[in-house]
XYZ file of C-alpha atoms in Angstrom:
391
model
C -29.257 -25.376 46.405
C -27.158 -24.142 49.434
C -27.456 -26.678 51.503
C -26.034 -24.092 54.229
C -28.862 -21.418 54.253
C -30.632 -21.102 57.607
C -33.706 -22.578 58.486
C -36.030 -23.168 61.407
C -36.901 -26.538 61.089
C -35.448 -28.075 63.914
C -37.367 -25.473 66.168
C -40.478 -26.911 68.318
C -42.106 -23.377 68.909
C -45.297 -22.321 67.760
C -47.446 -19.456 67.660
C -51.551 -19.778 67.371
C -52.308 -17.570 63.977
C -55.847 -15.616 64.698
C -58.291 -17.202 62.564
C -62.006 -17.008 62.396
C -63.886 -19.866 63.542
C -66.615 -21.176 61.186
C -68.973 -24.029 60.893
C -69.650 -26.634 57.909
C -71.081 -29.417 57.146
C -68.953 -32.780 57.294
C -67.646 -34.215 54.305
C -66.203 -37.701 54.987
C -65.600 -41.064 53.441
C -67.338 -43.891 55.736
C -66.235 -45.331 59.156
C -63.529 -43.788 60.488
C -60.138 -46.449 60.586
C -56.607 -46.879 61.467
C -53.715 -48.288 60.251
C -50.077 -48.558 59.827
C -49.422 -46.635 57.274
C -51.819 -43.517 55.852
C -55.313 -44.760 57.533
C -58.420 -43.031 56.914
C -58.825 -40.677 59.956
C -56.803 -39.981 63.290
C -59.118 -42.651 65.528
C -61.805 -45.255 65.360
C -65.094 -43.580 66.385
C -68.380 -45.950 67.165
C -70.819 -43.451 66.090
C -72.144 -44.061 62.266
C -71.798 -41.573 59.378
C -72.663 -41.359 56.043
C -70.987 -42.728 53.476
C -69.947 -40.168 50.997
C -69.470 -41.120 47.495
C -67.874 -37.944 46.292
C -64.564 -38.237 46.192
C -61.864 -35.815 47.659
C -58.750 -36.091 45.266
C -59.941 -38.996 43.922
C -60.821 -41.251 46.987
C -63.987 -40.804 49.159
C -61.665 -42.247 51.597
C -59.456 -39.220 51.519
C -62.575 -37.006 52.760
C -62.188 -37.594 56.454
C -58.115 -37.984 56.531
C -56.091 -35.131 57.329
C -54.256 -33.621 54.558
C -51.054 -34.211 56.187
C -51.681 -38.319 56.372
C -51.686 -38.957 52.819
C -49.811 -39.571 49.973
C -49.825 -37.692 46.831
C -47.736 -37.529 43.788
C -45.685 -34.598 42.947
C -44.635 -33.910 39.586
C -41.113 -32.265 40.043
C -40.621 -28.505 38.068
C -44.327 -29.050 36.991
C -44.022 -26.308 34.309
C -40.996 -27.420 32.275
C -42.893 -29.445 29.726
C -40.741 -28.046 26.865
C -41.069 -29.902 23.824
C -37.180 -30.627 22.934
C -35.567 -29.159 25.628
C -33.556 -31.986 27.932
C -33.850 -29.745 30.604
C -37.415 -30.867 30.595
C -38.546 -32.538 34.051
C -42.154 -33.678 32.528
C -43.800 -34.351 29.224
C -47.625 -33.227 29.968
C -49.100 -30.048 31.208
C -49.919 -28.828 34.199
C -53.604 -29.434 33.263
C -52.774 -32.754 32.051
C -50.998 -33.781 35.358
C -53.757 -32.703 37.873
C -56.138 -34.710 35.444
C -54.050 -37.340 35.899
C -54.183 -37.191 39.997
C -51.016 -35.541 40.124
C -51.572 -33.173 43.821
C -48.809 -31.465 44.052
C -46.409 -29.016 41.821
C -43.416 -28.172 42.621
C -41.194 -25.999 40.656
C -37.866 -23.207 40.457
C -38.459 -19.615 40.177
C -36.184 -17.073 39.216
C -36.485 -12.830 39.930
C -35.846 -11.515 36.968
C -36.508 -7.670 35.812
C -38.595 -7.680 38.754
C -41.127 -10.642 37.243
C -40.958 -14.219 38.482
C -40.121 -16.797 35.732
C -40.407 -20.224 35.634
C -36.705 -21.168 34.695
C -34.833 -23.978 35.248
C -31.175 -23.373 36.560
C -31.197 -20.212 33.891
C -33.739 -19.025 32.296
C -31.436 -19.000 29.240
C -31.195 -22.596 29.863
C -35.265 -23.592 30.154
C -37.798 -20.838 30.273
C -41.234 -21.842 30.221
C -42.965 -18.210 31.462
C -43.926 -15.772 33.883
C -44.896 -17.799 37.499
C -48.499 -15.869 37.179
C -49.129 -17.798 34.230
C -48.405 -21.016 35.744
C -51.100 -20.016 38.532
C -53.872 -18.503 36.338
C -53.753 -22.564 34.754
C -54.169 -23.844 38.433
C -56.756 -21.656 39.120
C -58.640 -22.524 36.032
C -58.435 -26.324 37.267
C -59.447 -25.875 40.415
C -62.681 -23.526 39.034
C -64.046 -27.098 37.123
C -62.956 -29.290 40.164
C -64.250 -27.922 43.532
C -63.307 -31.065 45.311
C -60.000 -31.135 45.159
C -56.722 -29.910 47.276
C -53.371 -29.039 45.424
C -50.729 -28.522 46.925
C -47.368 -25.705 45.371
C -44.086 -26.285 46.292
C -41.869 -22.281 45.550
C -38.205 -23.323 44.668
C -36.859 -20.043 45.606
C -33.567 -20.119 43.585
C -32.512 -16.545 44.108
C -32.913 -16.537 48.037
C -29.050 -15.919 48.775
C -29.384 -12.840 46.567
C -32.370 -11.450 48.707
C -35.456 -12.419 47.177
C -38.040 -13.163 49.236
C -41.928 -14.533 50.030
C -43.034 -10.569 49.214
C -41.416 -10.992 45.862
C -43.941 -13.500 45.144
C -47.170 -11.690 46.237
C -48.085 -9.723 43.266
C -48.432 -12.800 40.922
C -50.056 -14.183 44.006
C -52.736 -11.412 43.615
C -53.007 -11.306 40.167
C -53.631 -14.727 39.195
C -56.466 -14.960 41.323
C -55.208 -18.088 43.201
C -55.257 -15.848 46.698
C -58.606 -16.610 47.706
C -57.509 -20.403 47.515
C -54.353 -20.392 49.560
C -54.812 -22.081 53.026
C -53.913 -20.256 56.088
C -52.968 -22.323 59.463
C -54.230 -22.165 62.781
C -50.771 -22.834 64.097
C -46.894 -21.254 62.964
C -45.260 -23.764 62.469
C -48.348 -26.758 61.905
C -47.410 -29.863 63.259
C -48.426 -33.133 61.254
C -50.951 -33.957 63.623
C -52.628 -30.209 63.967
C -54.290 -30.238 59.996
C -57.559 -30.272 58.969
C -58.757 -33.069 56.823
C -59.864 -32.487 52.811
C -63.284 -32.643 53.607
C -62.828 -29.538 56.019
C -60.520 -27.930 53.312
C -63.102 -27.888 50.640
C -65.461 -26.834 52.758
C -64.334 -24.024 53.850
C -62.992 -23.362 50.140
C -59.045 -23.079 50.883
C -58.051 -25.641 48.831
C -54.386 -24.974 48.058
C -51.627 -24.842 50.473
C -48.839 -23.173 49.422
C -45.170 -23.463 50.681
C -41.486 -21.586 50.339
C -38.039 -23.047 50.445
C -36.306 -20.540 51.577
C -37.481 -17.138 52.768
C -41.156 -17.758 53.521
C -41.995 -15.159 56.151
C -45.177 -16.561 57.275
C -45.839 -13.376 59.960
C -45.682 -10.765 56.734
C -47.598 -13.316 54.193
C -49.472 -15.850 56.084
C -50.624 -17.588 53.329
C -46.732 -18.919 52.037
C -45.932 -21.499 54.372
C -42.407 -22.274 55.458
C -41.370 -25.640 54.038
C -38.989 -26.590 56.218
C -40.670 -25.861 59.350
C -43.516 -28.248 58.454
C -41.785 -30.968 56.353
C -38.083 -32.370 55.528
C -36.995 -33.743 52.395
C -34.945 -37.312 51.263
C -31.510 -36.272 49.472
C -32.536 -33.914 46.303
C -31.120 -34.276 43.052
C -29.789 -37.715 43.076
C -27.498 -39.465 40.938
C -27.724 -42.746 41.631
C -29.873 -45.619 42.473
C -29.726 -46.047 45.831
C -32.691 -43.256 46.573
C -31.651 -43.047 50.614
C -34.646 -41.937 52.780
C -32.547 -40.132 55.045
C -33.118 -36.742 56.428
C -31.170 -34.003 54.330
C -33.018 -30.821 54.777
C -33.517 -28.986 57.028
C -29.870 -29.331 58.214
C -31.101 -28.385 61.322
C -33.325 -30.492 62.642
C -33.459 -33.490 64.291
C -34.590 -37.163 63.493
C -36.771 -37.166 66.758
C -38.458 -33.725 65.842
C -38.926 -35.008 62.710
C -40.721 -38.093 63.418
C -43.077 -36.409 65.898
C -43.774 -33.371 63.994
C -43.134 -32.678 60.158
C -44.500 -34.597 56.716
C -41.836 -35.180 54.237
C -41.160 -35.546 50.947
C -39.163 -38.163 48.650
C -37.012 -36.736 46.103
C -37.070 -39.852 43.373
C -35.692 -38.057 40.755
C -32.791 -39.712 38.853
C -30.205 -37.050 37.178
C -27.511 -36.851 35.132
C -24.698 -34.765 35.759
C -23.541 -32.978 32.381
C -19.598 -31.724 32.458
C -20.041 -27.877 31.040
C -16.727 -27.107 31.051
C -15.852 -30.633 28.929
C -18.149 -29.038 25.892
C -17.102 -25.620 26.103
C -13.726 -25.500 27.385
C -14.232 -23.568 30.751
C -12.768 -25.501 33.528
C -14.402 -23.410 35.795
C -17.641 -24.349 34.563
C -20.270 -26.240 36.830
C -21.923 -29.478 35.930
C -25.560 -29.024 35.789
C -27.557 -31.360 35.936
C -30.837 -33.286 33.915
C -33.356 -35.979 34.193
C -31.959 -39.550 33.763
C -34.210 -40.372 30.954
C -32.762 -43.487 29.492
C -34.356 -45.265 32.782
C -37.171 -43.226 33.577
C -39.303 -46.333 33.409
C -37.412 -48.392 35.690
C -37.038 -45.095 38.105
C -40.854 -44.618 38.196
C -41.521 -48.250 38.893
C -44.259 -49.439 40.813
C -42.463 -52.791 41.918
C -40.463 -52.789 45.271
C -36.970 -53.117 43.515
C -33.837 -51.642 43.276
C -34.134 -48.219 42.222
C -37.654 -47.999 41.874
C -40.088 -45.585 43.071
C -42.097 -48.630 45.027
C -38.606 -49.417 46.832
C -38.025 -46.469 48.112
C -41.758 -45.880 49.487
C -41.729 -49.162 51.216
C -38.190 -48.513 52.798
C -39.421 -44.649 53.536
C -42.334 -46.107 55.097
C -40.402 -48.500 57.153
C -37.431 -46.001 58.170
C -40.236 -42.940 59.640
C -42.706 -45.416 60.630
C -45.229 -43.698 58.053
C -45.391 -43.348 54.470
C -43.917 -40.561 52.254
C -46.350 -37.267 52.249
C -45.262 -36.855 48.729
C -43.437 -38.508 46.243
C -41.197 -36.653 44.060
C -40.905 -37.934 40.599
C -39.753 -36.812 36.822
C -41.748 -37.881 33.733
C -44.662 -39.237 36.127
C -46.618 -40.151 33.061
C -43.475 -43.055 32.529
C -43.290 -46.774 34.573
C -43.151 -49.925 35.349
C -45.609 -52.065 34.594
C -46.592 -49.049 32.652
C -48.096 -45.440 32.519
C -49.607 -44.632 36.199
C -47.025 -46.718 38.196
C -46.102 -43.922 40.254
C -49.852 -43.550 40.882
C -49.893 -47.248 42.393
C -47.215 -46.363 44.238
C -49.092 -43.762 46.396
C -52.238 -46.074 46.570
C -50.559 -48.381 48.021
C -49.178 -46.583 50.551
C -52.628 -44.915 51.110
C -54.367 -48.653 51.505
C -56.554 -47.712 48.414
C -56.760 -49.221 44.746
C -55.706 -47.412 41.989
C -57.795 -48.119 39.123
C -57.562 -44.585 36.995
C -56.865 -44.154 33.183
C -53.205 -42.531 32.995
C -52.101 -40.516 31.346
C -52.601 -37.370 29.507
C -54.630 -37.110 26.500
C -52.853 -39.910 24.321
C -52.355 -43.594 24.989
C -49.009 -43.213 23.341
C -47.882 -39.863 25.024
C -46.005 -42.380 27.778
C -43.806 -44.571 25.820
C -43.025 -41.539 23.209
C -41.242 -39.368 26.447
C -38.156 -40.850 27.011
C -37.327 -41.007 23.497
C -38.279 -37.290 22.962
C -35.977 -36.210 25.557
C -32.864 -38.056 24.744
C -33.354 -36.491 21.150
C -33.494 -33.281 22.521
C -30.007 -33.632 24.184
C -28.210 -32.424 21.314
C -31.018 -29.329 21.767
C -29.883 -28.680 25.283
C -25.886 -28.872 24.777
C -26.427 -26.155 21.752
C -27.930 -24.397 24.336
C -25.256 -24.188 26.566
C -22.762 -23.552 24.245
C -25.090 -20.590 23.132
C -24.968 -19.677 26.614
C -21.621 -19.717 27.633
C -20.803 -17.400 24.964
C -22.885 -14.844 25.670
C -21.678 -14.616 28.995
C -18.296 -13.803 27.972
């Protein structure tokens, strides 16, 4: 990432999109509470409502909280669940990880012959197909589960070469997930100016899609601007220390932070591999690959050093809320085993986690760690491969 490309996240403007009003029927989760950290609605209220059983991403509670006040898990380069490829980022499907409660997917795009792939770094590197694919599976998820908000995080890695948001549009249209993609009522949306769930799945927009670099929301309303409505911890880290301090947008300030955006915690540990070492290029850049030998400590749900529970708690007391999202590798790995990054977020969302995690096997956890350090002999053949090609 160029950590120099412009952005207009530290701007306080907005503009009030035109929008159709509408009326529906309230879907909420009980007696409306507060809280210090992600509490069920905005205020106390004295008037009763019905208590609503159905849940909205898993927690009645959720139904009545706006989607910008909780916390949800987000499985980092969702799509790159190769099977022996250390480039990997997850072990379980896309299917598999919204089963599992997983609400957000994130992952990096590429423009190539005039199709977006899902590619990590190259697509010589990790390739796991066309971006439209990726959606038609989302939108045949959210067809058998109609009360339920994802979210999609666009890496777009080709933005210095001039790709942009209309790039994207086609597989947009294609995949059928258009008629899903949230539109706000405000450019940019400030924290405090989102619906809640309930009113999401209502009125049927149910996924809320956002750019990293050249969104355009006047052109394609329905791509929002990351940076304008959320900032991110330092991405791509190294080592354990997981700081919770502001690194993107460069622009923009702790106070307009605070006041205004959501944010997300990159807790993603990475090794940096030394190209040029295996293939005798000096002028080779590292890249660099999930730290799998302590994925399970990484994804931990206790507050310790290095683990995900840490860095929540230290989030939460640094911006006086709790993470929006939490960025994680192998989410189906942890401490004190599979689902500990799901505790994580329950915690922080004053609910109990008592789910079945993850994926289809039992065994699927403690088998992904293993299967990508094998697969690191895999990746450096790869690169070798690679290398040679390109000269």
């Amino acid at each position: 990432m160029n950590e120099t490309a412009t952005s207009s996240g530290g701007s306080d403007s907005q503009a009030t999109a035109s929008s159709a009003s509408q009326s529906v029927t309230a879907l909420v989760g009980g007696a409306a509470t507060t809280s210090g950290a992600n509490g069920t609605a905005s205020s106390t209220t004295s008037s009763a409502l019905a208590v609503n059983t159905a849940p909205c991403n898993n927690y009645p509670e959720f139904c009545n909280r706006k989607y910008s006040n909780i916390t949800e898990v987000c499985a980092h380069n969702s799509a790159f669940s190769i099977t022996n490829n250390a480039a990997s980022n997850q072990q379980l499907t896309i299917t598999q990880q919204l089963n599992d409660g997983v609400r957000m997917l994130q992952g990096e795009t590429h423009w190539v012959n005039n199709t977006v792939y899902s590619c990590h770094s190259s697509c010589d590197l990790l390739n796991a197909g066309t971006w439209q694919s990726e959606l038609e599976t989302i939108v045949s998820w959210l067809e058998q589960n109609p009360l339920d908000v994802v979210t999609f995080l666009i890496v777009n890695s080709n933005f210095a070469a001039g790709t942009t948001v209309t790039n994207y549009t086609a597989a947009i249209e294609a995949s059928g997930i258009r008629q899903y993609l949230y539109e706000p009522t405000y450019v940019p949306q400030h924290r405090e100016q989102w619906p809640t769930l309930g009113e999401m799945i209502l009125s049927g927009k149910r996924v809320v899609m956002f750019m990293d670099y050249n969104a355009d929301q006047t052109t394609v309303p329905y791509v929002l601007d990351e940076f304008t409505h959320m900032f991110e911890t330092p991405f791509s880290p190294t080592n354990q220390t997981f700081p919770c301090t502001l690194q993107r947008p460069p622009g923009a300030t702790t106070a307009h932070a605070e006041a205004n955006l959501m944010y997300i915690a990159n807790h993603n540990l990475n090794l940096a591999i030394d190209v040029g070492a295996i293939t005798g290029d000096a002028s080779a850049e590292s890249i660099l690959i999930p730290q799998t030998s302590t994925i399970n400590i990484t994804n931990g749900a206790e507050n310790q050093y290095g683990r995900l529970g840490a860095m929540s708690d230290n989030c939460t007391v640094e911006w006086n809320r709790p993470p929006t999202f939490l960025l994680v590798d192998y989410y189906n790995v942890g401490l004190p085993g599979p689902g500990s990054v799901f505790e994580v977020a329950a915690k922080a969302n004053g609910v109990t986690y008592n789910r079945q995690c993850c994926g289809a096997s039992s065994t699927s956890a403690a088998a992904a760690a293993p299967q990508a350090r094998r697969s690191y002999v895999a990746l450096m053949a790869a690169l070798v491969f690679a290398v040679v090609l390109t000269r």
